PDB file of C-alpha atoms in Angstrom:
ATOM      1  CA  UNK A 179     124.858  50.927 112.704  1.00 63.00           C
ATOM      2  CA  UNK A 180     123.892  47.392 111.849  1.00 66.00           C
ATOM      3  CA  UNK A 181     125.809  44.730 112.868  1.00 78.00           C
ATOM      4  CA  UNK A 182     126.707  41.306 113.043  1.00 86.00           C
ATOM      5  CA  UNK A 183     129.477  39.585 115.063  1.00 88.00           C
ATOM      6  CA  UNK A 184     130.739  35.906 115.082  1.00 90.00           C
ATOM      7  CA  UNK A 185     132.138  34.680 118.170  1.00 76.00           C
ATOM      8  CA  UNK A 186     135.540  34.116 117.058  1.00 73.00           C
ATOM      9  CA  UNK A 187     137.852  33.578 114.098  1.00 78.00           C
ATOM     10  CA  UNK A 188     138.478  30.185 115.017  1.00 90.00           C
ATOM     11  CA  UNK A 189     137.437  27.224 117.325  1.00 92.00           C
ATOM     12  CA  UNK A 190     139.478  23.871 118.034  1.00 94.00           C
ATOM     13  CA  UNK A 191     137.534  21.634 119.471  1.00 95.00           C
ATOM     14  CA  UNK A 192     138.265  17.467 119.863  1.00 96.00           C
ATOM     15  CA  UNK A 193     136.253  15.232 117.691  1.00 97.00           C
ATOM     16  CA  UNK A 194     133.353  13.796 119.523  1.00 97.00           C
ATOM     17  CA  UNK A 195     132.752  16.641 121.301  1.00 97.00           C
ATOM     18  CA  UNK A 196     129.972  19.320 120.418  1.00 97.00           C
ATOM     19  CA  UNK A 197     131.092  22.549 118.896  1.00 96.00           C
ATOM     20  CA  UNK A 198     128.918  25.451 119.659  1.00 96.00           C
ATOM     21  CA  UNK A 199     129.193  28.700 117.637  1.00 96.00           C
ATOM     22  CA  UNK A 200     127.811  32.235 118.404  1.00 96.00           C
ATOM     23  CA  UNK A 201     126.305  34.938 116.045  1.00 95.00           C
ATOM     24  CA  UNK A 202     125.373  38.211 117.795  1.00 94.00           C
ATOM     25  CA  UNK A 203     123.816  41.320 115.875  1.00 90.00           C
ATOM     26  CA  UNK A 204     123.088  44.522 116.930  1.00 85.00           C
ATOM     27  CA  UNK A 205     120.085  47.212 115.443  1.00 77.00           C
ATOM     28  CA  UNK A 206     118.884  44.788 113.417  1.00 76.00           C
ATOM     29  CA  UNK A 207     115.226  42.870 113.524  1.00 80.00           C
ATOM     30  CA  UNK A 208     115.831  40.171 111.483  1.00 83.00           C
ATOM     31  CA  UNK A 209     112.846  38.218 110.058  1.00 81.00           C
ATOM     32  CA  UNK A 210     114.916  35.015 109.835  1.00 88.00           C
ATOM     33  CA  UNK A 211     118.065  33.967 109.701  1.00 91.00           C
ATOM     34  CA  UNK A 212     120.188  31.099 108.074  1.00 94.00           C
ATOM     35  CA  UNK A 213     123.833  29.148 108.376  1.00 96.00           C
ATOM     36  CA  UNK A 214     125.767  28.254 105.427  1.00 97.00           C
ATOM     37  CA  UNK A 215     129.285  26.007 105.308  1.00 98.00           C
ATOM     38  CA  UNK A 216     132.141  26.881 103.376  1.00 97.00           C
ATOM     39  CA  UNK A 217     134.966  25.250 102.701  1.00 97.00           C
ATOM     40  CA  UNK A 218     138.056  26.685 101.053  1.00 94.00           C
ATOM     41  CA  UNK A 219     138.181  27.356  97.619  1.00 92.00           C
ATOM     42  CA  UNK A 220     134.717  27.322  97.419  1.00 95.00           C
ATOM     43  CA  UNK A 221     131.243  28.448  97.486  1.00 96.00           C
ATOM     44  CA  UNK A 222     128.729  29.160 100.755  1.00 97.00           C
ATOM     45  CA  UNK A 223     126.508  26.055 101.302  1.00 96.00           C
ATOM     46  CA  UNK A 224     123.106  26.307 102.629  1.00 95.00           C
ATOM     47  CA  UNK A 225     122.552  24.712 106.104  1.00 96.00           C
ATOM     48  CA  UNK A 226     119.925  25.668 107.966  1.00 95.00           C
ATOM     49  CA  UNK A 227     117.132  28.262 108.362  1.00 93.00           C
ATOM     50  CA  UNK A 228     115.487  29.731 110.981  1.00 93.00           C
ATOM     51  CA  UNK A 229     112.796  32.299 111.625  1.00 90.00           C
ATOM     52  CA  UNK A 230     111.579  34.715 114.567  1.00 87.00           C
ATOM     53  CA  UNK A 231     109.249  33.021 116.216  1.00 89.00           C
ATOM     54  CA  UNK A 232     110.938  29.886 116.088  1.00 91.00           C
ATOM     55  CA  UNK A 233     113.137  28.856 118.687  1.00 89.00           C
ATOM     56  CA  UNK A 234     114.708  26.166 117.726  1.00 95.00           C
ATOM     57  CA  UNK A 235     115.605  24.086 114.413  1.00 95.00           C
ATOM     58  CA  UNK A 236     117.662  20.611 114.354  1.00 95.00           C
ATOM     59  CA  UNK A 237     118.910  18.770 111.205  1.00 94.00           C
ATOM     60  CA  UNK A 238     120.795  15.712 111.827  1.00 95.00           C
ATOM     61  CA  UNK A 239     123.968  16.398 113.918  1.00 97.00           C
ATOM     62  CA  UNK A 240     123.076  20.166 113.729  1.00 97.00           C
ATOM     63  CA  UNK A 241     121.210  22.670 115.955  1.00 97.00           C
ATOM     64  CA  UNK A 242     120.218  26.169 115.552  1.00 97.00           C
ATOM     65  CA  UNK A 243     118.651  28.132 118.143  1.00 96.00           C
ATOM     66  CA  UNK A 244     117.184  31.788 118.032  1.00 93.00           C
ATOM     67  CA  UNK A 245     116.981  34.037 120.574  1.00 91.00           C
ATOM     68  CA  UNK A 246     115.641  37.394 119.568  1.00 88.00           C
ATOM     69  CA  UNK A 247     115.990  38.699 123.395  1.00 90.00           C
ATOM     70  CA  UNK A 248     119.083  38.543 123.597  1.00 91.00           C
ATOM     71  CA  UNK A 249     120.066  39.085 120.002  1.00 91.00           C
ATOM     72  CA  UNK A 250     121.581  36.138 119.565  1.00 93.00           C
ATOM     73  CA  UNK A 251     121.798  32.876 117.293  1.00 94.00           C
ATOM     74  CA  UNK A 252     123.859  29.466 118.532  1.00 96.00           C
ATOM     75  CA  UNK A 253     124.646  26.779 116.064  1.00 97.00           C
ATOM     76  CA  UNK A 254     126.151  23.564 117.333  1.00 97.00           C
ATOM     77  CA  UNK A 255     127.356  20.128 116.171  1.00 97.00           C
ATOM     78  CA  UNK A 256     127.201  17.362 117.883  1.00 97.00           C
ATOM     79  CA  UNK A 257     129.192  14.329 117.662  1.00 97.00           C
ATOM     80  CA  UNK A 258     131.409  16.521 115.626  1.00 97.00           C
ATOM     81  CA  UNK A 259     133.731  14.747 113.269  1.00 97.00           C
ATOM     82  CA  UNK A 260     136.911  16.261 111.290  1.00 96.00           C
ATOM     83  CA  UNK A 261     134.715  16.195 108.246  1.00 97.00           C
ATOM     84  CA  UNK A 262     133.003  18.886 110.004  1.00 97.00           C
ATOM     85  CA  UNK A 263     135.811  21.399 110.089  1.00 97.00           C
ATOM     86  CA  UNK A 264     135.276  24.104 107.690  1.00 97.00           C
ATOM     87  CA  UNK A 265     134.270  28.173 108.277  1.00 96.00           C
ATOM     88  CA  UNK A 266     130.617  28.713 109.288  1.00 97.00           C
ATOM     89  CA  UNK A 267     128.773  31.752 108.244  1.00 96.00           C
ATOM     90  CA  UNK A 268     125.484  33.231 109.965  1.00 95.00           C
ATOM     91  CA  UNK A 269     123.566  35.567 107.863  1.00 93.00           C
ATOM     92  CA  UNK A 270     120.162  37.573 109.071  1.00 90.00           C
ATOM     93  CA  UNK A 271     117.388  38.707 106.531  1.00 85.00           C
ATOM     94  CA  UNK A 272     115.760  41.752 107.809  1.00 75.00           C
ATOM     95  CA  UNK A 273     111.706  42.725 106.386  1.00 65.00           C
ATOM     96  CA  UNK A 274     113.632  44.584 103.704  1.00 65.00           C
ATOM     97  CA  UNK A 275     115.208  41.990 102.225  1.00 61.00           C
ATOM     98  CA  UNK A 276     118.303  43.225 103.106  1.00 73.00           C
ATOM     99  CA  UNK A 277     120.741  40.077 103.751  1.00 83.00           C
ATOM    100  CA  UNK A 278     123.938  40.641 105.813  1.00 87.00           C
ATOM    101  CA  UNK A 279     126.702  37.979 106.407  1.00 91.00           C
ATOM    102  CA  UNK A 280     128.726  37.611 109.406  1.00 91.00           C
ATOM    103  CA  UNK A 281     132.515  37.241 108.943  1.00 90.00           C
ATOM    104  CA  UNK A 282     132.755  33.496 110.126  1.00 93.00           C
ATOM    105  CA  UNK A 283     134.095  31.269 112.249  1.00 94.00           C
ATOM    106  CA  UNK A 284     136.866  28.764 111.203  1.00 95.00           C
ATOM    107  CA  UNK A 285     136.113  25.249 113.023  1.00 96.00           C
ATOM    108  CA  UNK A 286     138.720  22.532 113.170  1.00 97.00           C
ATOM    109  CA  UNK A 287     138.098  19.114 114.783  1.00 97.00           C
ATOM    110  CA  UNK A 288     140.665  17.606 115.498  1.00 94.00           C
ATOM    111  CA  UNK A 289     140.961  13.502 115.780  1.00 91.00           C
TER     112      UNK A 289
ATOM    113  CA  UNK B 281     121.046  20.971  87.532  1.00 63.00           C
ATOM    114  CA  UNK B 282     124.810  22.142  87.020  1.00 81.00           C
ATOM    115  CA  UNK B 283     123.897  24.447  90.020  1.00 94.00           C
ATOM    116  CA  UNK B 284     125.068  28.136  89.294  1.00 97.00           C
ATOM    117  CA  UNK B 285     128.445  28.564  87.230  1.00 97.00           C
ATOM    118  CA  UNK B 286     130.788  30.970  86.874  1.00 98.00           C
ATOM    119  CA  UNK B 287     133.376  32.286  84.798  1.00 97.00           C
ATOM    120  CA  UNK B 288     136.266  32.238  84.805  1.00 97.00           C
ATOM    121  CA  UNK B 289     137.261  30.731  87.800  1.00 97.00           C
ATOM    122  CA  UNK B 290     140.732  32.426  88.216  1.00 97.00           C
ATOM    123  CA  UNK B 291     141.417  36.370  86.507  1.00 97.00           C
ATOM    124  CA  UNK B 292     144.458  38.258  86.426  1.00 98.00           C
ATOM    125  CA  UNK B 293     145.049  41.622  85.063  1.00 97.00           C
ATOM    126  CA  UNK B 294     146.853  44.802  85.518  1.00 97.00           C
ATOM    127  CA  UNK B 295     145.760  47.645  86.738  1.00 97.00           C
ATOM    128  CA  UNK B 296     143.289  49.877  85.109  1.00 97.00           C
ATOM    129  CA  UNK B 297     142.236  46.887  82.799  1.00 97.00           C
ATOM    130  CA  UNK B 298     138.340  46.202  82.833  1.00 97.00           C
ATOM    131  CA  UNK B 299     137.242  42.761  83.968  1.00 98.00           C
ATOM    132  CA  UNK B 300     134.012  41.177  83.230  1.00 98.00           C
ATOM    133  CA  UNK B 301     132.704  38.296  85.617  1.00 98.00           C
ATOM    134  CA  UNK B 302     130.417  36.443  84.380  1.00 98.00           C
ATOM    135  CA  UNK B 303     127.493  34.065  85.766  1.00 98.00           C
ATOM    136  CA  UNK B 304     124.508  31.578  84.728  1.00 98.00           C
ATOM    137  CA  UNK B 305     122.269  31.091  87.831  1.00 97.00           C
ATOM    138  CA  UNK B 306     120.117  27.923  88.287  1.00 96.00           C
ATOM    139  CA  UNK B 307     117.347  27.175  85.680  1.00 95.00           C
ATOM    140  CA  UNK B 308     114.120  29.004  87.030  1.00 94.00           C
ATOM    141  CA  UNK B 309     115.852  31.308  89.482  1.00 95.00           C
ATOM    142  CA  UNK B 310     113.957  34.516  89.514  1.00 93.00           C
ATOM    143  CA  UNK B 311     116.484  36.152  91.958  1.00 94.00           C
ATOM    144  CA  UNK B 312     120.513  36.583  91.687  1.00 96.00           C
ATOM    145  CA  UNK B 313     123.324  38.219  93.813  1.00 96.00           C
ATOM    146  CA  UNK B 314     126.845  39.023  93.404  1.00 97.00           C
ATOM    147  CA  UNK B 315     129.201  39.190  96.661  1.00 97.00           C
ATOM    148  CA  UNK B 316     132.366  39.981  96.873  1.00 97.00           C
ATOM    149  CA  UNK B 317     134.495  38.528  99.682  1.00 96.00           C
ATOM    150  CA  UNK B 318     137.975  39.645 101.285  1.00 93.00           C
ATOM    151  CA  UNK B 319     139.336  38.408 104.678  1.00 88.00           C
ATOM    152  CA  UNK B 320     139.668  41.817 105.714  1.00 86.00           C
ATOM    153  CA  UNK B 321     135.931  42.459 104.970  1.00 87.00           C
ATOM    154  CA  UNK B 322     133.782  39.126 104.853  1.00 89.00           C
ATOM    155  CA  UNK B 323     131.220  38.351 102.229  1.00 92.00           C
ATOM    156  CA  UNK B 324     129.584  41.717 101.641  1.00 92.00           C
ATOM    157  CA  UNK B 325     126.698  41.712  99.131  1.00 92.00           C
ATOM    158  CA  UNK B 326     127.016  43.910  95.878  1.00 95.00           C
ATOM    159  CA  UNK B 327     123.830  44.144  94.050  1.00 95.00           C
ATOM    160  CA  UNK B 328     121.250  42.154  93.472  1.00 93.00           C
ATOM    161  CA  UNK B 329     118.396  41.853  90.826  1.00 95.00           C
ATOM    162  CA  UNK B 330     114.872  40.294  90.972  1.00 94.00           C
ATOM    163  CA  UNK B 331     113.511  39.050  87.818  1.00 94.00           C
ATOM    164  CA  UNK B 332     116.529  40.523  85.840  1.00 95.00           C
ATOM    165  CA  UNK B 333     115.266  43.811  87.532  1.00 95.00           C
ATOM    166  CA  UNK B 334     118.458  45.175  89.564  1.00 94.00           C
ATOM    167  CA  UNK B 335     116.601  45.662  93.473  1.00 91.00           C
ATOM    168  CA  UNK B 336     119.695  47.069  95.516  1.00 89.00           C
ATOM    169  CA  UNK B 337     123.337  48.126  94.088  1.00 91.00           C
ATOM    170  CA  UNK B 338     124.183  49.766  97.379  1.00 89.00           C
ATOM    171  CA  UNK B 339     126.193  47.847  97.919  1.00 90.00           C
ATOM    172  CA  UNK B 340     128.767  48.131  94.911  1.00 93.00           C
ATOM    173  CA  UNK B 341     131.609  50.147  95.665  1.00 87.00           C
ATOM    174  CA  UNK B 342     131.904  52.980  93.575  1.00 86.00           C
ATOM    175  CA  UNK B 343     131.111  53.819  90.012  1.00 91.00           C
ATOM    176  CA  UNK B 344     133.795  51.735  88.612  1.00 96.00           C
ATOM    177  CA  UNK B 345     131.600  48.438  89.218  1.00 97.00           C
ATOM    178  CA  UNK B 346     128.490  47.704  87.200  1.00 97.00           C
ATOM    179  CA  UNK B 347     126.253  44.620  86.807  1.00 97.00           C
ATOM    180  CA  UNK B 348     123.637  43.860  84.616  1.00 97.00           C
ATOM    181  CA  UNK B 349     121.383  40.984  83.621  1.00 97.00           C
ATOM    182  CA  UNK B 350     120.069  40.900  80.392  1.00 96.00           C
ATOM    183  CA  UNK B 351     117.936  38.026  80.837  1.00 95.00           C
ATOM    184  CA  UNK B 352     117.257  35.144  82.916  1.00 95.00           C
ATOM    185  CA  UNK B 353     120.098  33.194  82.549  1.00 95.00           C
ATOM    186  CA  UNK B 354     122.982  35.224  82.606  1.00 96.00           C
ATOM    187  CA  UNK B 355     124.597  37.864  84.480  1.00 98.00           C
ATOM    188  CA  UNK B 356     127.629  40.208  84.098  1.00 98.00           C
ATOM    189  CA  UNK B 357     130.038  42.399  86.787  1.00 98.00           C
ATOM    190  CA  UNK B 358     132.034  44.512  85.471  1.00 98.00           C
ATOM    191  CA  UNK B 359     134.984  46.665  86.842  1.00 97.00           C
ATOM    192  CA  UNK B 360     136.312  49.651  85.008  1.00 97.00           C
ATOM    193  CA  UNK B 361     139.197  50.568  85.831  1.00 96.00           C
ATOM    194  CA  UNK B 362     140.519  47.776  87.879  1.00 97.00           C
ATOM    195  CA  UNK B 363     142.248  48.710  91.040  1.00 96.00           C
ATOM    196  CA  UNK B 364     144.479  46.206  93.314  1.00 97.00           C
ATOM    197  CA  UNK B 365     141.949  47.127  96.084  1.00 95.00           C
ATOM    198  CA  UNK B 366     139.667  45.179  94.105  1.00 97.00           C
ATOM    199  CA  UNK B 367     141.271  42.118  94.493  1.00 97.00           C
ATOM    200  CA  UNK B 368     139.031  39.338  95.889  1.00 97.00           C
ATOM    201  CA  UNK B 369     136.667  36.478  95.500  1.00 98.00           C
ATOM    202  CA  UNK B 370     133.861  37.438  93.709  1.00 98.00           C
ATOM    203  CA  UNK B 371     130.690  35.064  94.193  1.00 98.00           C
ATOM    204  CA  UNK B 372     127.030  34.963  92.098  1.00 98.00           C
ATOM    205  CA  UNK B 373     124.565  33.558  94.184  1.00 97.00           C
ATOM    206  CA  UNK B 374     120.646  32.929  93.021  1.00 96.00           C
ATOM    207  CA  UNK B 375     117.288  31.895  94.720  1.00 93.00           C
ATOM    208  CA  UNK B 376     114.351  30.565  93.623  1.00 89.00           C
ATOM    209  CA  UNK B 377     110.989  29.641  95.771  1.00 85.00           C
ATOM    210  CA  UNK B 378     112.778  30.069  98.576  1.00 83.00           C
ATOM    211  CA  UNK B 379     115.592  32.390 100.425  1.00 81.00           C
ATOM    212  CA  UNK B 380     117.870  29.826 100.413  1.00 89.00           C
ATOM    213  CA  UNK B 381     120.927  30.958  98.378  1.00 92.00           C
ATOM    214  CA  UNK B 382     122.906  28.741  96.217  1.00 95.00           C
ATOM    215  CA  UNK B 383     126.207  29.896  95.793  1.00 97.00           C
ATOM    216  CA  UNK B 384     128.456  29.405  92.633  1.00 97.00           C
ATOM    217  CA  UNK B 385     132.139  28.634  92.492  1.00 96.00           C
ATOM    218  CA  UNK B 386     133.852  32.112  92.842  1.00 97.00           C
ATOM    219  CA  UNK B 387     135.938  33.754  90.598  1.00 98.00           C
ATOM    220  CA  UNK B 388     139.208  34.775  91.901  1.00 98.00           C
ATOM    221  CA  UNK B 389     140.298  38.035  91.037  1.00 98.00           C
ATOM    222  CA  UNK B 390     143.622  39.458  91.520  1.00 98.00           C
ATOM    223  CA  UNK B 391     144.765  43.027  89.918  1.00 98.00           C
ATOM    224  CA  UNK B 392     148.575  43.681  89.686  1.00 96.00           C
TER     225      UNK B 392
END
């Protein structure tokens, strides 16, 4: 069956440092997939996108690479800052439309 | 834009009550998406329509749930009976253009 795993529940890393998380999926050719932010109490935020044959995408402090070899996305922060603490949700698009959301991973940054 | 809204933002009822969620998606969204999300379960997408046209309900739970969209600016869920398993956040979501999904506020929903 399809699936879609996010490295861990949570991740405590010091502020300053760059926070790397991991989304892994399984049977699943995804034509592109995206990162959104959410904070608690509220609503998935749109980060970044990025597509098959792209291997890389960078926004500001934030990096998203694709590797569809190993089945496998990383999304990291650099410089990270407490402001970036929040949960962080992958979510992969296959040719069918078909959107599926990982379960996230809860960053803290701690001063 | 007000970006999408929903309503209301906090619902309790009883058991076997029907609840109605409600949500406006962003002016000249052609696509919208209800999730529902539990910490036991993650954000799992319910149904989704395409120019008010519902695409894919496989994911809504069982024949209690049922959406609609009756035009381009409004959606309904609706859950009847309620159950406590139904308990969650319940998000609307809509795209335009692009795949990017703009998420609204949640409604909270907790059944006694």
């Amino acid at each position: 069956s399809q699936k879609i795993e996010q490295n861990s529940e949570a991740l405590n890393i010091q502020e300053g440092k760059t926070a790397t998380l991991t989304c892994n999926y399984t049977n699943y050719s995804p034509a592109y997939l995206q990162w959104y932010r959410q904070d608690p109490g509220r609503g998935p935020v749109f980060l970044l996108l990025i597509r098959e044959n792209e291997k890389e995408k960078r926004k500001e402090r934030l990096k998203v690479t694709f590797d569809t070899t190993l089945k496998q996305s990383l999304f990291h922060i650099t410089a990270s800052q407490p402001a970036d603490s929040a949960t962080y949700l992958c979510a992969l698009y296959s040719s069918a439309s078909k959107i599926i959301f990982g379960s996230g991973t809860r960053l803290s940054i701690r001063p | 834009d007000a970006g999408v809204i929903q309503s209301p933002r906090h619902e309790v009822t009883e058991m076997g009550q029907e609840v109605t969620l409600r949500c406006k998606p962003i002016s000249g969204h052609n696509s919208l998406f209800w999730y529902r999300q539990t910490m036991m379960r993650g954000l799992e997408l319910l149904i989704y329509f395409n120019n008010n046209v519902p695409i894919d309900d496989s994911g809504m739970p069982e024949d209690r749930f049922s959406a609609k969209m009756p035009n381009a600016s409004f959606s309904t869920l609706k859950i009847q009976p309620s159950e406590p398993r139904d308990s969650a956040v319940y998000f609307c979501a809509s795209t335009g253009l692009t795949d990017t999904q703009y998420f609204g506020p949640g409604t909270r929903l907790t059944v006694l």
